[in-house]
Tab-separated table of C-alpha atoms in Angstrom:
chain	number	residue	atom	x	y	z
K	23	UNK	CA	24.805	33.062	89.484
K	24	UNK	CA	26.362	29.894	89.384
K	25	UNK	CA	28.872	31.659	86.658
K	26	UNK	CA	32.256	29.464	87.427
K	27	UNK	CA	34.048	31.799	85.152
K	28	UNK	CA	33.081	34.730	87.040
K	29	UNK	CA	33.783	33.283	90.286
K	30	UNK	CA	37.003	32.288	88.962
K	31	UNK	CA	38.221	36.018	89.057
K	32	UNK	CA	37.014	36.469	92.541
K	33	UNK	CA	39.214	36.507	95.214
K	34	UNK	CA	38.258	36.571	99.127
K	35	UNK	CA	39.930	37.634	102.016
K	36	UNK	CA	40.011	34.525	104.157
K	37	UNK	CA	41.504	32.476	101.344
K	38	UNK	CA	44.433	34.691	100.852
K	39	UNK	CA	44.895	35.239	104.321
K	40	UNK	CA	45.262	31.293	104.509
K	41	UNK	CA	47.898	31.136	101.900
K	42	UNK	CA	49.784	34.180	103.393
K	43	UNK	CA	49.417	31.984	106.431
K	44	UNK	CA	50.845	29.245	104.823
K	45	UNK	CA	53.768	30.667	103.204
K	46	UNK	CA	55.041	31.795	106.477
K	47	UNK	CA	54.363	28.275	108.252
K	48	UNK	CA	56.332	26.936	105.707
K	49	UNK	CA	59.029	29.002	105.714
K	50	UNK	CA	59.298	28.236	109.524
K	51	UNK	CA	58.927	24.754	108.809
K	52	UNK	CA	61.822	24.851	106.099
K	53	UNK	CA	64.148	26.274	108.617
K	54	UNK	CA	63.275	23.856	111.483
K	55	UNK	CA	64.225	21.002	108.441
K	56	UNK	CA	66.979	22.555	107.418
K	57	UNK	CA	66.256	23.194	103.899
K	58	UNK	CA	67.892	25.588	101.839
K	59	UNK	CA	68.183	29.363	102.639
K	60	UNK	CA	67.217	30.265	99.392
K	61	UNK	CA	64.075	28.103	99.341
K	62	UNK	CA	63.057	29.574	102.850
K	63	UNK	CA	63.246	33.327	101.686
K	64	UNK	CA	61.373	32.486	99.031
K	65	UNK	CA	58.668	31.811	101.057
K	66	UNK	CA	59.443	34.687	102.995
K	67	UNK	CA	59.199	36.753	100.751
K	68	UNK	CA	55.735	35.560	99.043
K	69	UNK	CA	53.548	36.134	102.486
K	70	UNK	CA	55.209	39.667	102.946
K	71	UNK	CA	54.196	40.463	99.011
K	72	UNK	CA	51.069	39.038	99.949
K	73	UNK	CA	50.468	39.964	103.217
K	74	UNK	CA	51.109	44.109	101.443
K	75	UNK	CA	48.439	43.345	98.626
K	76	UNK	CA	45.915	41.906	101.092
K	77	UNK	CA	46.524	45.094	103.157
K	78	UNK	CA	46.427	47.625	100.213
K	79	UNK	CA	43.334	46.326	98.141
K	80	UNK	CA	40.889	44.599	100.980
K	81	UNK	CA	41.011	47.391	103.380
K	82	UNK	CA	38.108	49.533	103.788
K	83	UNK	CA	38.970	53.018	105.146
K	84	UNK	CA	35.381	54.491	105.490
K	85	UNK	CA	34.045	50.978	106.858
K	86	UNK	CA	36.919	49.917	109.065
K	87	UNK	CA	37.159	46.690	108.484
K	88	UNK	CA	38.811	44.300	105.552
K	89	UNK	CA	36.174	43.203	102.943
K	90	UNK	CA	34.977	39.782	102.106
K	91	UNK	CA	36.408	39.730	98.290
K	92	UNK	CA	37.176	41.205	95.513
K	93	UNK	CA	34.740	40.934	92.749
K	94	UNK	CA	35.396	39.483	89.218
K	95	UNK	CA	36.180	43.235	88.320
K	96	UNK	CA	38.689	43.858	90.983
K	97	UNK	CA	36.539	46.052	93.458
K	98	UNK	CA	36.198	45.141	96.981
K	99	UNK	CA	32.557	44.780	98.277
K	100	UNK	CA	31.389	46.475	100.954
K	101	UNK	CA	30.432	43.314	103.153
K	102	UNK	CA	32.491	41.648	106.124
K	103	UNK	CA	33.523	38.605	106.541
K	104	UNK	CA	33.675	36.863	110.225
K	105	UNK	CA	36.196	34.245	109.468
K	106	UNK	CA	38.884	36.672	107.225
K	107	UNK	CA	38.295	39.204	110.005
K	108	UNK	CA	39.508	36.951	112.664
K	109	UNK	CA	42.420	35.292	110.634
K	110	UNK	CA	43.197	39.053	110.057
K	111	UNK	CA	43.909	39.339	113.810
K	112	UNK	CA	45.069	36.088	115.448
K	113	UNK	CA	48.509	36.608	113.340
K	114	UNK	CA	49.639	39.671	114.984
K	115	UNK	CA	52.185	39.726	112.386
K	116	UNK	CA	50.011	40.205	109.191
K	117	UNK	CA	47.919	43.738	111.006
K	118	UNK	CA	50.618	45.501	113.048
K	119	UNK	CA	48.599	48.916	112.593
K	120	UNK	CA	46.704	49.619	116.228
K	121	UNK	CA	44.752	51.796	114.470
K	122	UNK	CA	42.880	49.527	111.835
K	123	UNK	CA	43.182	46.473	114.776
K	124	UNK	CA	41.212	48.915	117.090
K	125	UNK	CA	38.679	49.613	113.915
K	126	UNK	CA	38.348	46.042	113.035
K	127	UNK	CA	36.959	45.388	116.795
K	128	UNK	CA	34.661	48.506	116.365
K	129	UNK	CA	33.099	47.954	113.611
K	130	UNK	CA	32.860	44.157	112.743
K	131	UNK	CA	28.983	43.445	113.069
K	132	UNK	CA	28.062	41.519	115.950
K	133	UNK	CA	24.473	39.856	117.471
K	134	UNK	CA	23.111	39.029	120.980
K	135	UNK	CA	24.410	35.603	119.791
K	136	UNK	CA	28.151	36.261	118.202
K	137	UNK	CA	29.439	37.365	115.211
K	138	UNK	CA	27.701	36.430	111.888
K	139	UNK	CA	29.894	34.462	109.078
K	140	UNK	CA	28.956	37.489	106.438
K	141	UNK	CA	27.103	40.695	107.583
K	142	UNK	CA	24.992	41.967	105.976
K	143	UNK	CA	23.170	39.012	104.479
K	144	UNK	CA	22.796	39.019	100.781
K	145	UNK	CA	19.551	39.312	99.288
K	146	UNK	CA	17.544	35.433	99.641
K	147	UNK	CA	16.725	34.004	96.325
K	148	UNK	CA	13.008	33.032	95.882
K	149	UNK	CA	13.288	29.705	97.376
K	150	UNK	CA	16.297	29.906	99.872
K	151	UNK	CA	16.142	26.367	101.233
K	152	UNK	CA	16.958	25.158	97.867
K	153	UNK	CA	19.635	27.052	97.432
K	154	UNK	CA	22.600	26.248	99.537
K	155	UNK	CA	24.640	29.743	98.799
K	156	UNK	CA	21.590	31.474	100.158
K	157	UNK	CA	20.943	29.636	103.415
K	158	UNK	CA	24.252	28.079	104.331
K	159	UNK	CA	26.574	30.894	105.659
K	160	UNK	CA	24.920	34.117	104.602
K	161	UNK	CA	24.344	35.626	107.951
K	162	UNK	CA	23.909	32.977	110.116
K	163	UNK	CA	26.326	32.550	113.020
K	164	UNK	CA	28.582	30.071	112.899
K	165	UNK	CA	30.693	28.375	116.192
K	166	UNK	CA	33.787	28.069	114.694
K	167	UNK	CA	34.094	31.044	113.226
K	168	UNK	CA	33.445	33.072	116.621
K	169	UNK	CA	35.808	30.379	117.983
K	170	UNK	CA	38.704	32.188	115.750
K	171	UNK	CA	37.362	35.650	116.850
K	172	UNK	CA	37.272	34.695	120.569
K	173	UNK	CA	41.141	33.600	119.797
K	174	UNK	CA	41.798	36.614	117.761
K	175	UNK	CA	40.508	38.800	120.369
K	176	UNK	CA	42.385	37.076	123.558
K	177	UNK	CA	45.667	37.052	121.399
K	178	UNK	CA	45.571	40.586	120.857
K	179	UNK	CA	44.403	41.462	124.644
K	180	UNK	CA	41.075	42.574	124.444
K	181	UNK	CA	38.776	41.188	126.844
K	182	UNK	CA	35.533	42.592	126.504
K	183	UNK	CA	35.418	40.888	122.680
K	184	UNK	CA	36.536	37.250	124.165
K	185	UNK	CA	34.210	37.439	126.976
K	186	UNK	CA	31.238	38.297	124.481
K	187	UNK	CA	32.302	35.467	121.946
K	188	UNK	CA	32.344	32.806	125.139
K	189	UNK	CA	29.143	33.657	126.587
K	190	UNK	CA	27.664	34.062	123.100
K	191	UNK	CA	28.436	30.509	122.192
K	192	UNK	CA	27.953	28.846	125.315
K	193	UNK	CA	24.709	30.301	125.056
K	194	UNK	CA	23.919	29.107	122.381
K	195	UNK	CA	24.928	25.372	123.536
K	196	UNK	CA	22.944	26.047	126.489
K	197	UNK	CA	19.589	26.817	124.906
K	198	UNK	CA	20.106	23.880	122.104
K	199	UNK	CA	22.030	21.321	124.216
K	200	UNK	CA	24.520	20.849	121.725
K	201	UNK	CA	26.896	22.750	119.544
K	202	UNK	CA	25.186	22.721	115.858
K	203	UNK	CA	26.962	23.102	112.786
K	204	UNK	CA	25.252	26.761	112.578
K	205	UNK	CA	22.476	28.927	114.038
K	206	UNK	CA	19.958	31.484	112.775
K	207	UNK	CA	20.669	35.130	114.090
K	208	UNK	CA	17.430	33.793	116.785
K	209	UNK	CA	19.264	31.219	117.739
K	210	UNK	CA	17.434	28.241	116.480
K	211	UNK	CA	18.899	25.947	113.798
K	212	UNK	CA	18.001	22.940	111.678
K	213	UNK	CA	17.404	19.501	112.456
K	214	UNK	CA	19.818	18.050	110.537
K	215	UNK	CA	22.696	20.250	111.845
K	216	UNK	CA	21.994	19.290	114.870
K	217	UNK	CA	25.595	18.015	115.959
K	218	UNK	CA	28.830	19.105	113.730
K	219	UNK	CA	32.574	18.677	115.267
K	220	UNK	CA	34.466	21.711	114.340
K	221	UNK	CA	31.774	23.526	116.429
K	222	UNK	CA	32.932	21.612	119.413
K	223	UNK	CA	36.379	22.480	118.532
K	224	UNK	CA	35.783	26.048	117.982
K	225	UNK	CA	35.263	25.977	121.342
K	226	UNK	CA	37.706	24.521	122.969
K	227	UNK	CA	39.881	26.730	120.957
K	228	UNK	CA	38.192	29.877	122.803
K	229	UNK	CA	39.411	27.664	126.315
K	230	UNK	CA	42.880	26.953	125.253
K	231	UNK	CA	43.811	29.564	123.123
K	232	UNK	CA	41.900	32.167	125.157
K	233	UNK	CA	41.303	31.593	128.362
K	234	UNK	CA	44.202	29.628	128.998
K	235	UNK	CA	46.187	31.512	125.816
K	236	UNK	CA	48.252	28.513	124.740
K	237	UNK	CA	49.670	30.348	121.497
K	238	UNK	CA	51.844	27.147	120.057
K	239	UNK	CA	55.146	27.843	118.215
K	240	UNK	CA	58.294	26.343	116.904
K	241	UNK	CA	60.255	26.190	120.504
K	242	UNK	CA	57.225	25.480	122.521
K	243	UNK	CA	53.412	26.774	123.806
K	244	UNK	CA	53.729	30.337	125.465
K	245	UNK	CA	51.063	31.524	127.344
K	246	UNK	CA	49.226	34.775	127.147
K	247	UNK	CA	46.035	33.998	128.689
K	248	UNK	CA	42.511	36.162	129.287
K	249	UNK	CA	40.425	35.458	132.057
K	250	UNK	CA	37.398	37.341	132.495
K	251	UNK	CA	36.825	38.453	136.123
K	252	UNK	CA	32.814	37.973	136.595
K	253	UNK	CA	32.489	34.555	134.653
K	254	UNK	CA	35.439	32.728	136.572
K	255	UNK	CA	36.187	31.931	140.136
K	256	UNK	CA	39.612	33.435	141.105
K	257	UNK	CA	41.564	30.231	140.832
K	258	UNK	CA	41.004	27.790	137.697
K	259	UNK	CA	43.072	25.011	136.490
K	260	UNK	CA	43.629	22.709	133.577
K	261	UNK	CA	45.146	19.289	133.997
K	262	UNK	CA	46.275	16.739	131.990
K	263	UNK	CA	46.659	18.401	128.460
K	264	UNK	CA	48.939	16.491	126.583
K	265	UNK	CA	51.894	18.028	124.191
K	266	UNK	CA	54.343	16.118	123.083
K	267	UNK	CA	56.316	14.575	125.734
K	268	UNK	CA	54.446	16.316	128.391
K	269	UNK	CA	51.566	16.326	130.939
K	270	UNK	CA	50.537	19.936	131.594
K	271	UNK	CA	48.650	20.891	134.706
K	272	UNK	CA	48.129	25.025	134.333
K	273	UNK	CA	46.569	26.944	136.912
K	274	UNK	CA	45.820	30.539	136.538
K	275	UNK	CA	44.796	32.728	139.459
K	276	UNK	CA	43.275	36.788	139.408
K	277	UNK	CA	41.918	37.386	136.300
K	278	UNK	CA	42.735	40.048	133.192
K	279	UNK	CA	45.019	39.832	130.052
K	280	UNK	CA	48.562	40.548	131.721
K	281	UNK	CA	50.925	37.943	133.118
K	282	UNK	CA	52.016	39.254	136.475
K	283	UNK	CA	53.770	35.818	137.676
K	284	UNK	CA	54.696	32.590	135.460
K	285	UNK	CA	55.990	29.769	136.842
K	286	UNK	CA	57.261	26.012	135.498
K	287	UNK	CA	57.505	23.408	137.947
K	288	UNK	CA	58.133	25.724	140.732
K	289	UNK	CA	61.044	27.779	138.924
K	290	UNK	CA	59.608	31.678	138.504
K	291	UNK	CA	60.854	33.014	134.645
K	292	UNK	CA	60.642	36.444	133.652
K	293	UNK	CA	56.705	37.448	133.302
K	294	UNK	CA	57.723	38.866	129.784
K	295	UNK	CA	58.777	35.107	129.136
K	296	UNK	CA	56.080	33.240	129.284
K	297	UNK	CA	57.308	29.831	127.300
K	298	UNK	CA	57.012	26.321	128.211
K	299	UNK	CA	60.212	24.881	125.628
K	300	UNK	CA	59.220	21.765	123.694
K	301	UNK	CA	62.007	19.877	124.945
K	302	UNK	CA	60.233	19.347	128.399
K	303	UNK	CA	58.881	15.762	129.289
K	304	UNK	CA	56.833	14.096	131.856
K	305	UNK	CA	54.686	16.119	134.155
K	306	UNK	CA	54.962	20.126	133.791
K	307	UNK	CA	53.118	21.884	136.387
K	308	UNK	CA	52.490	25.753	135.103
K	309	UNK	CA	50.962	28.553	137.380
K	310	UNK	CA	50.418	31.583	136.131
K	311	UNK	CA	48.893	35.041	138.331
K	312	UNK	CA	47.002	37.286	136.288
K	313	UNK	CA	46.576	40.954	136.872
């Protein structure tokens, strides 16, 4: 414990999913700037190596899901990890296998209150509350990170997972009047995490990346939205979200995870194209029928 050197030849999943992340943000970013081809392929090319080592040496066949990290001998443990699972599936391009996506949502552990940040806990040292490793994310649930799952599940269309991360967390708000850095699997939590802001965040993402499915990219936000039928009135709306030189105002009526109608300031596009471009100003009205 507390072995730096040891840790040092660890390596987790969420952490290299991050970088894998990054190398292909900046190789999008690189092209947008108009850097060299060369430099952009060399990005390109370090998240796919990555993206094929991360697939080969964290995936567990028998357990279905990715594991939390490799050890400082190179052997993946047999734990999950809430966060690297989710990162896992909001980039549909890193897990294009339906197979292991389908496992992934079978078999990650979850709790009448969401999904914990590591399951199952690690044995508690004698004195837990002095020990910060013990207490801090070793089972407990944590908003943001069921803010990425409730993404990662609306982005890849299933419904049932998103509707259990939003009623899970807003659950928890409910019962504690405030979203708290983290909660105990009971759902009670400390005093002194009373109030923390990427909580909040966390769920706004699960509104505008879910429900409303605002997935941003280089040419715009494009909308793939999930709407659960029994937790929403048939008609919703969002107004006033600012991006970039725009006002949005998006209303969504029926409910599902399939675009049967998108419209942009009264002009009806293809339901398959579901993009409002970047180079849009002033007030953009957006209604979108669900099915």
């Amino acid at each position: 414990r507390h072995n730096g050197t040891m840790v040092g030849k660890t390596k987790a999943l969420s952490t290299n999913l991050l970088y894998h992340s990054g190398y292909e943000i900046a190789a999008e970013m690189g092209s947008e700037l108009g850097i060299d081809e060369k430099d952009v392929k060399v990005l390109q090319e370090k998240a796919s190596k990555l993206r094929e080592v991360i697939r080969e040496r964290f995936w567990l066949p028998y357990e279905g899901f990715y594991s939390y990290f490799e050890d400082e001998e190179g052997n993946p443990i047999k734990t999950m990890e809430g966060l690297g699972e989710s990162i896992a599936l909001l980039d549909n391009g890193f897990e294009t296998d339906p197979d292991r996506v389908a496992k992934i949502f079978e078999n990650t552990h979850t709790t009448e209150y969401g999904l914990p940040s590591l399951w199952p806990q690690f044995d508690h040292s004698a004195n837990p509350h002095n020990d910060i490793a013990h207490y801090y994310h070793n089972g407990r649930i944590w908003p943001f990170v069921q803010g990425y799952w409730a993404m990662a599940a609306a982005r890849r269309g299933n419904i049932t997972a998103f509707t259990s991360a939003l009623i899970s967390l807003e659950e928890l708000a409910e019962k504690g009047r405030t979203f708290a850095e983290f909660y105990e699997l009971n759902s009670t939590f400390p005093s002194e995490r009373r109030r923390q802001l990427w909580s909040d965040t966390g769920y706004l993402g699960m509104i505008y990346q879910g429900l409303f499915g605002m997935i941003f990219e280089t040419g715009g936000i494009r909308f793939s939205p999930v709407k659960p039928e029994q937790q929403f009135s048939s008609s919703i709306a969002l107004s006033n979200f600012r991006y970039r030189e725009m006002v949005l105002t998006i209303n969504i009526e029926g409910s599902g995870s399939k675009v049967s109608k998108f419209i942009v300031d009264g002009i009806e596009s293809d339901k398959m194209n579901t993009l409002v471009p970047c180079h849009l100003t002033g007030n953009i009205d957006v209604y979108i029928e669900m099915h």
